Short mmCIF file of C-alpha atoms in Angstrom, two decimals:
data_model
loop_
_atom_site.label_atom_id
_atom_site.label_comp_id
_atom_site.label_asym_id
_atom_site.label_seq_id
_atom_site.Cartn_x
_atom_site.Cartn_y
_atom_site.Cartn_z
CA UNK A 1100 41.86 155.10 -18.86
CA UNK A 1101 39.56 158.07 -19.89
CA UNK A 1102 36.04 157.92 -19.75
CA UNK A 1103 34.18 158.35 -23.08
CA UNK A 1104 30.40 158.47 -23.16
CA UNK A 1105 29.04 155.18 -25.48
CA UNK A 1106 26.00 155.44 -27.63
CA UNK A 1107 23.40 154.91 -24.65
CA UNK A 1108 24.72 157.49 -22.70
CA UNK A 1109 24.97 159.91 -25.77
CA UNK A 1110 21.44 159.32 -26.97
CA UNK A 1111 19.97 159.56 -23.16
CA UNK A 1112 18.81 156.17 -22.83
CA UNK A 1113 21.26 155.63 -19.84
CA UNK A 1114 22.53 158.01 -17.04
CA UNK A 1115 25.69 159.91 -18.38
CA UNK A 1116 26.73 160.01 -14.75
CA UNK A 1117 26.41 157.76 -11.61
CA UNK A 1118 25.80 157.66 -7.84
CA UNK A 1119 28.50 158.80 -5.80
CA UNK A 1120 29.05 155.33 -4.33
CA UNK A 1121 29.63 155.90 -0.49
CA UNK A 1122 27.75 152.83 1.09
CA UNK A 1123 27.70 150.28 -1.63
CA UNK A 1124 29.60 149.07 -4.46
CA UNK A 1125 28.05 148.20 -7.89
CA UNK A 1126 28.87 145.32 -10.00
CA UNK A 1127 31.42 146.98 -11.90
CA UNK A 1128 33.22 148.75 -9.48
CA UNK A 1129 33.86 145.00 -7.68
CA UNK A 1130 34.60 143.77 -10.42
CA UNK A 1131 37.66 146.31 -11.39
CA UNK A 1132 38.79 146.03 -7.71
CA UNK A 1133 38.91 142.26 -8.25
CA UNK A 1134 40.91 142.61 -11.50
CA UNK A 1135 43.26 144.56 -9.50
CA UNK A 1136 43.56 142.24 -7.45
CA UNK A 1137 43.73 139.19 -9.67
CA UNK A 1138 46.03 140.56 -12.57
CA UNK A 1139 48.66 142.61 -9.59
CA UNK A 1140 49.16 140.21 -6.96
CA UNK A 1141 47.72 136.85 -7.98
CA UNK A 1142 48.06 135.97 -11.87
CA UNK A 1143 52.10 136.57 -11.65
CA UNK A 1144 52.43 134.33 -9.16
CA UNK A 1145 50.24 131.57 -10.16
CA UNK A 1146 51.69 127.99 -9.39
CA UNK A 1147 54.28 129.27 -7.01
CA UNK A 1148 55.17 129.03 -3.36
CA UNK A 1149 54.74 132.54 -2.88
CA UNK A 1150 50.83 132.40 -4.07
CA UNK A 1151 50.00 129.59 -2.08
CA UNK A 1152 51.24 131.43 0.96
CA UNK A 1153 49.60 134.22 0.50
CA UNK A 1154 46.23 132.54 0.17
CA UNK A 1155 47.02 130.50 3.10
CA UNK A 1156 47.48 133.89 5.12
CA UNK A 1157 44.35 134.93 3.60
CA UNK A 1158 42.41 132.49 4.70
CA UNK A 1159 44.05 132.17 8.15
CA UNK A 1160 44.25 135.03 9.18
CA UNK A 1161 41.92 137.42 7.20
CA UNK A 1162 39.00 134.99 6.81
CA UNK A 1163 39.91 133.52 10.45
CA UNK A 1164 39.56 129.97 9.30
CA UNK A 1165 41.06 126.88 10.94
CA UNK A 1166 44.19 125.30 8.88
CA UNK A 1167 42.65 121.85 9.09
CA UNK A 1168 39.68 122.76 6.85
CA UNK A 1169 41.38 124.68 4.18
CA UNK A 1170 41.11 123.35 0.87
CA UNK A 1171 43.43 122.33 -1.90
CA UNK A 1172 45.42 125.39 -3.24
CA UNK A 1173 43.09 125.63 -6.78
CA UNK A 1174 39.96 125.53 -4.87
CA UNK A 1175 41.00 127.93 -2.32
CA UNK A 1176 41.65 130.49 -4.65
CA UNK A 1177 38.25 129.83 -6.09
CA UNK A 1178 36.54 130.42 -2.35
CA UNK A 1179 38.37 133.32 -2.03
CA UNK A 1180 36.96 134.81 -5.52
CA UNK A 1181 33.52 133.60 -4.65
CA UNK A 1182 33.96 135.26 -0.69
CA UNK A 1183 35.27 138.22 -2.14
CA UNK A 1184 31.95 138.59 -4.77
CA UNK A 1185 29.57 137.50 -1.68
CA UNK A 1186 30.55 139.76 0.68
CA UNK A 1187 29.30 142.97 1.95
CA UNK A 1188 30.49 146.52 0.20
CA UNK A 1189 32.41 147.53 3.40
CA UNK A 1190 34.29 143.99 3.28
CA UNK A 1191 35.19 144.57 0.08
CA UNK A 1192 37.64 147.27 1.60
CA UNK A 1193 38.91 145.66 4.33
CA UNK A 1194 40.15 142.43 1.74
CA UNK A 1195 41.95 145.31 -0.39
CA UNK A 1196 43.57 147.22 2.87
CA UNK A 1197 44.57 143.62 4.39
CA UNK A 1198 46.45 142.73 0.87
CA UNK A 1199 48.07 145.89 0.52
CA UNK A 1200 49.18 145.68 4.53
CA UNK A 1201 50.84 142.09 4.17
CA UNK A 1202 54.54 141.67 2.77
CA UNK A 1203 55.39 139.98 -0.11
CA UNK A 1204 58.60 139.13 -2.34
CA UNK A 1205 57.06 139.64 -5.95
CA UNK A 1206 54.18 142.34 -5.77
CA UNK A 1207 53.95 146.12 -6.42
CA UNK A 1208 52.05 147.51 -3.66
CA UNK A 1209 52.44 151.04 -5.25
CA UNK A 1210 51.31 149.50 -8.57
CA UNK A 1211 48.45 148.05 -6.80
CA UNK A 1212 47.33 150.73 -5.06
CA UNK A 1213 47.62 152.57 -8.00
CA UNK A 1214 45.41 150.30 -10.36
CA UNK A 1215 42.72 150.20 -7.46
CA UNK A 1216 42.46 154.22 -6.85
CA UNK A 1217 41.81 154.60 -11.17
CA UNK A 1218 39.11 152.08 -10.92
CA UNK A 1219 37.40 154.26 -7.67
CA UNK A 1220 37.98 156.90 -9.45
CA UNK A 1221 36.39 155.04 -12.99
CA UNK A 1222 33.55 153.98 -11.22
CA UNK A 1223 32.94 157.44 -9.11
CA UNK A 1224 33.33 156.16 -5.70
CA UNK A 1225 33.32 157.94 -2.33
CA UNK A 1226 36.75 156.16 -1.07
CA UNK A 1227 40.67 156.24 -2.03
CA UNK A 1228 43.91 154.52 -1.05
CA UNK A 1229 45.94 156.95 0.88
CA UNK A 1230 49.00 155.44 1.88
CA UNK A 1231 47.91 151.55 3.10
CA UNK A 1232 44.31 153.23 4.42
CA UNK A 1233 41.52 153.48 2.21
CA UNK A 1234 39.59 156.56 3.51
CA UNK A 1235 36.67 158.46 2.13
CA UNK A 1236 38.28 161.54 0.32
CA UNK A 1237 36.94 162.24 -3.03
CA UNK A 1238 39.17 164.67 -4.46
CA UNK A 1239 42.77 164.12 -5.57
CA UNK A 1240 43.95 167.90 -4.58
CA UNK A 1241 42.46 166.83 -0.89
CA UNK A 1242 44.20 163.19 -1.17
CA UNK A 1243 47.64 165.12 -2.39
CA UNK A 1244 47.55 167.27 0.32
CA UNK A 1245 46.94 164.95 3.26
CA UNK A 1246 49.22 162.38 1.94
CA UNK A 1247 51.91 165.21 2.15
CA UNK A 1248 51.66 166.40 5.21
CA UNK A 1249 51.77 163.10 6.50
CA UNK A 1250 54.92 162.04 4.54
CA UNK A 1251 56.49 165.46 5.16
CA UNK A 1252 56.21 165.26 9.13
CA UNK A 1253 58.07 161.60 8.94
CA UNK A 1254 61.48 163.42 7.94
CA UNK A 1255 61.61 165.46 10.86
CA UNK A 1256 61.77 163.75 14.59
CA UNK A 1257 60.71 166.47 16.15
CA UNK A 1258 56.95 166.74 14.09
CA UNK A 1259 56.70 162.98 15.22
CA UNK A 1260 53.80 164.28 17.46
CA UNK A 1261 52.20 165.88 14.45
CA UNK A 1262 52.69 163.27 12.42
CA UNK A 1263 50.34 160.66 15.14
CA UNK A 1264 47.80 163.64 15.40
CA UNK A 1265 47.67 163.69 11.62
CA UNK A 1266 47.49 160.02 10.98
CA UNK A 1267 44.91 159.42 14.22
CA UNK A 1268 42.63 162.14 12.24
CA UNK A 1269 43.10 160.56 9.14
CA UNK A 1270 42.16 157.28 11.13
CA UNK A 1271 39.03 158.41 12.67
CA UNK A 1272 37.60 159.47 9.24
CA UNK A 1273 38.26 156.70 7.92
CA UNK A 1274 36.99 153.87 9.91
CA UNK A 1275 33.98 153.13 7.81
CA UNK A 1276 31.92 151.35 10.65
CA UNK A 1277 32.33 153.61 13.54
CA UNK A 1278 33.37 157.10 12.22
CA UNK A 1279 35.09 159.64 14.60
CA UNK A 1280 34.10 163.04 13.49
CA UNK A 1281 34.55 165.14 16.41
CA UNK A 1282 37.87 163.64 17.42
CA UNK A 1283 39.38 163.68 14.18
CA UNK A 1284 38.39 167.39 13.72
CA UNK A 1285 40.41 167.11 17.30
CA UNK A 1286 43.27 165.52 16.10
CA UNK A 1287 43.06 167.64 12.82
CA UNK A 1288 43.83 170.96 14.55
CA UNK A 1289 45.96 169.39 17.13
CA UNK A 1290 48.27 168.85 14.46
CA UNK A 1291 48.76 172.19 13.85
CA UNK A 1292 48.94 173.08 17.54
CA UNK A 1293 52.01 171.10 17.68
CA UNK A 1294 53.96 171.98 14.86
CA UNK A 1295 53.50 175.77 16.00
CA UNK A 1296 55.03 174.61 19.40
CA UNK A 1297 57.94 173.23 17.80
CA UNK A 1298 58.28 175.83 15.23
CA UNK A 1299 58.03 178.28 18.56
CA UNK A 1300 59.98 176.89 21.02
CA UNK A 1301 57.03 177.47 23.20
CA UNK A 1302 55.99 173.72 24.33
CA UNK A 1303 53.96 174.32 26.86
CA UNK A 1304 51.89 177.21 24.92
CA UNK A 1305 48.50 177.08 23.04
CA UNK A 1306 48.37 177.70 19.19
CA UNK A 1307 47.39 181.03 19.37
CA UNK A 1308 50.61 182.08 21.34
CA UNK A 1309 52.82 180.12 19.01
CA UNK A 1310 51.68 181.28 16.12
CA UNK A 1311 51.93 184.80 17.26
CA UNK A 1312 56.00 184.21 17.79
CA UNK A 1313 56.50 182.39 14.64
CA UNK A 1314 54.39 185.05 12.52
CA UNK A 1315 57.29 187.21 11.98
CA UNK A 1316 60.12 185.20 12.13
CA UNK A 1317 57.71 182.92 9.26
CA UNK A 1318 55.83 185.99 7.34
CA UNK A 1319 52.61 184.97 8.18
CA UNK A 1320 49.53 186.98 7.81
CA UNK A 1321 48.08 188.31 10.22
CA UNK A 1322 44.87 187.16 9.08
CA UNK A 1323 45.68 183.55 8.41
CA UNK A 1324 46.74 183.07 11.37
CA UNK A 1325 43.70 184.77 12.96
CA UNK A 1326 41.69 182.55 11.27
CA UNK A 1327 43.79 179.21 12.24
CA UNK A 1328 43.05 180.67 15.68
CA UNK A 1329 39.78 181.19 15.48
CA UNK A 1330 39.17 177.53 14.28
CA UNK A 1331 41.42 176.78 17.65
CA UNK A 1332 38.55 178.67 19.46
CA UNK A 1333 35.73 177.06 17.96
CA UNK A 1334 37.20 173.14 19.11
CA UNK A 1335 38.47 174.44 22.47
CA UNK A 1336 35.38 176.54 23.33
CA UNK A 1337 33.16 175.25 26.46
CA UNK A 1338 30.61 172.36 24.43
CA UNK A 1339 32.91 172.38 21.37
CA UNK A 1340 35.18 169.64 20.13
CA UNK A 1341 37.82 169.37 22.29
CA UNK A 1342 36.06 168.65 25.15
CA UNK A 1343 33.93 165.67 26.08
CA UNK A 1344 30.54 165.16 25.57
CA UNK A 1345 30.11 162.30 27.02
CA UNK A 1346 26.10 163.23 27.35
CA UNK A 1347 25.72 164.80 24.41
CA UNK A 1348 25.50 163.52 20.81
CA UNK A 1349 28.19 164.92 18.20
CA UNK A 1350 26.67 167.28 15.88
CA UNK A 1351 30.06 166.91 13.74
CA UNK A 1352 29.35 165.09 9.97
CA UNK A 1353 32.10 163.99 7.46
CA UNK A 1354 32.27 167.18 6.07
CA UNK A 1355 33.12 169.02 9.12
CA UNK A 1356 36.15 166.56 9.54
CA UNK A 1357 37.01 166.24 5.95
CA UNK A 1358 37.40 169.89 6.01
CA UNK A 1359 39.32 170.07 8.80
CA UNK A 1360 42.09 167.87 7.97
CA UNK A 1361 42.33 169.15 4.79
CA UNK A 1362 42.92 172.39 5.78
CA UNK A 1363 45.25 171.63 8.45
CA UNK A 1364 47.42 169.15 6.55
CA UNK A 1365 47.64 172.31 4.15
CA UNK A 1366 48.83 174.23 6.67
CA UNK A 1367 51.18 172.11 8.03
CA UNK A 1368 52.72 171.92 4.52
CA UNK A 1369 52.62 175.51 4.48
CA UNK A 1370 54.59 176.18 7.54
CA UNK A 1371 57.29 173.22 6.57
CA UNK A 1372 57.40 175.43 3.11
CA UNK A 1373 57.83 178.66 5.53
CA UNK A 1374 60.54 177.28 7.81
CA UNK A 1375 62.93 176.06 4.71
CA UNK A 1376 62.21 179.54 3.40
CA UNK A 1377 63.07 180.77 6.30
CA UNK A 1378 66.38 178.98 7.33
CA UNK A 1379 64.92 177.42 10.34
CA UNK A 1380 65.69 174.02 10.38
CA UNK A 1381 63.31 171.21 11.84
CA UNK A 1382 65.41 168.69 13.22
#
């Protein structure tokens, strides 16, 4: 639903415009997620076996609580509401990825996931469903773009390896506890090093030298894929990214990594786009 600016916000008594909620949810927000929640997975199934067993999982296995103490099936939904208003802003996250990541007979993940990514948006939060991960991309051409390339490398077999780096960088950013910058910006641009290799022929090649044979054959410019190469160099250069620091502290940030796998799961689509173009088919 559109956002319309009520009489406070018009008049300046209140903010027209909030926080960029990265390491805390308001009031609102949790309660929209809840509603989500509530109206898309729990209110159809009131009052039938399917609800009870998937509050039984919850509490078994997501809240790791013995069977023996679990309550009756109306008061158990009632802890769960009162744990899921309780708990920490990260936890809030891990409930909504651990509902979406369980099966179930009667419930529209898509829908779900749907109704939970408009109220982030709503409610201007740092974090979006992308596929079953929530993962702290703020932009919807950026979400589009790395939920493509990931999708797009599943159809072929032979990007399988591109698809894991993809989805390992996509992991790294996203763990919102222990954050993986560096290796994600690793995984990022292996990505691309690998679909050049297979686009190539070359396996055993870097992505310089593959690019270089499938320039021509692809169109590329010369200068894009200078510049793809040049972003090789910086993460394989002595003390860069692709090489351990095991003594050193990463002076990579969420920006650096966001950007990377942005603009590698861009060009990834763009070099899928080039083969078909092209008539070279990606078994």
């Amino acid at each position: 639903m559109a956002q319309r600016l009520i009489f406070s916000q018009r008049m300046g008594y209140t903010p027209k415009e909030k926080m960029l909620q990265i390491e805390s949810i308001d009031i609102q927000l949790r309660n929209a997620l809840w509603t989500a929640v509530y109206l898309l997975w729990s209110s159809p199934l009131q009052n039938s076996a399917d609800s009870q067993k998937i509050h039984i999982i919850l509490w078994i296995h997501f809240y790791k609580e013995p069977y023996d103490t679990m309550p009756s099936i109306e008061k158990l939904q009632e802890t769960i509401r009162r744990k899921f208003f309780d708990c920490e802003w990260h936890q809030v996250y891990d409930f909504l990825e651990f509902v979406v990541n369980c099966k179930y007979d009667h419930v529209d993940m898509t829908a779900l996931k749907d109704w939970v990514n408009n109220s982030l948006e709503a409610e201007f939060s740092g974090y979006r469903f992308i596929g079953n991960t929530i993962s702290p991309i703020t932009n919807q051409h950026e979400i589009s773009t790395i939920e493509k390339s990931i999708q797009e490398t599943q159809v072929f077999s032979s990007l399988h390896g591109c698809n894991l780096h993809l989805t390992a960088a996509l992991k790294k950013l996203s763990d919102r506890e222990h954050p993986d910058y560096r290796n994600s910006i690793k995984e990022s641009i292996s990505a691309v090093e690998s679909i050049a290799k297979v686009i190539s022929g070359k396996e055993t090649s870097s992505l310089k030298p593959a690019l270089d044979k499938i320039s021509k054959p692809l169109g590329l410019h010369q200068a894009l894929v200078q510049g793809f190469g040049s972003l090789y160099g910086w993460t394989s250069q002595e003390g860069g990214i692709r090489h351990a620091l095991i003594d050193e502290p990463s002076n990579c940030d969420f920006d650096d990594a966001k950007y990377m796998l942005v603009s590698c799961s861009a060009f990834v689509n763009y070099l899928i786009a080039k083969c078909s173009k092209a008539g070279i088919a990606l078994s």
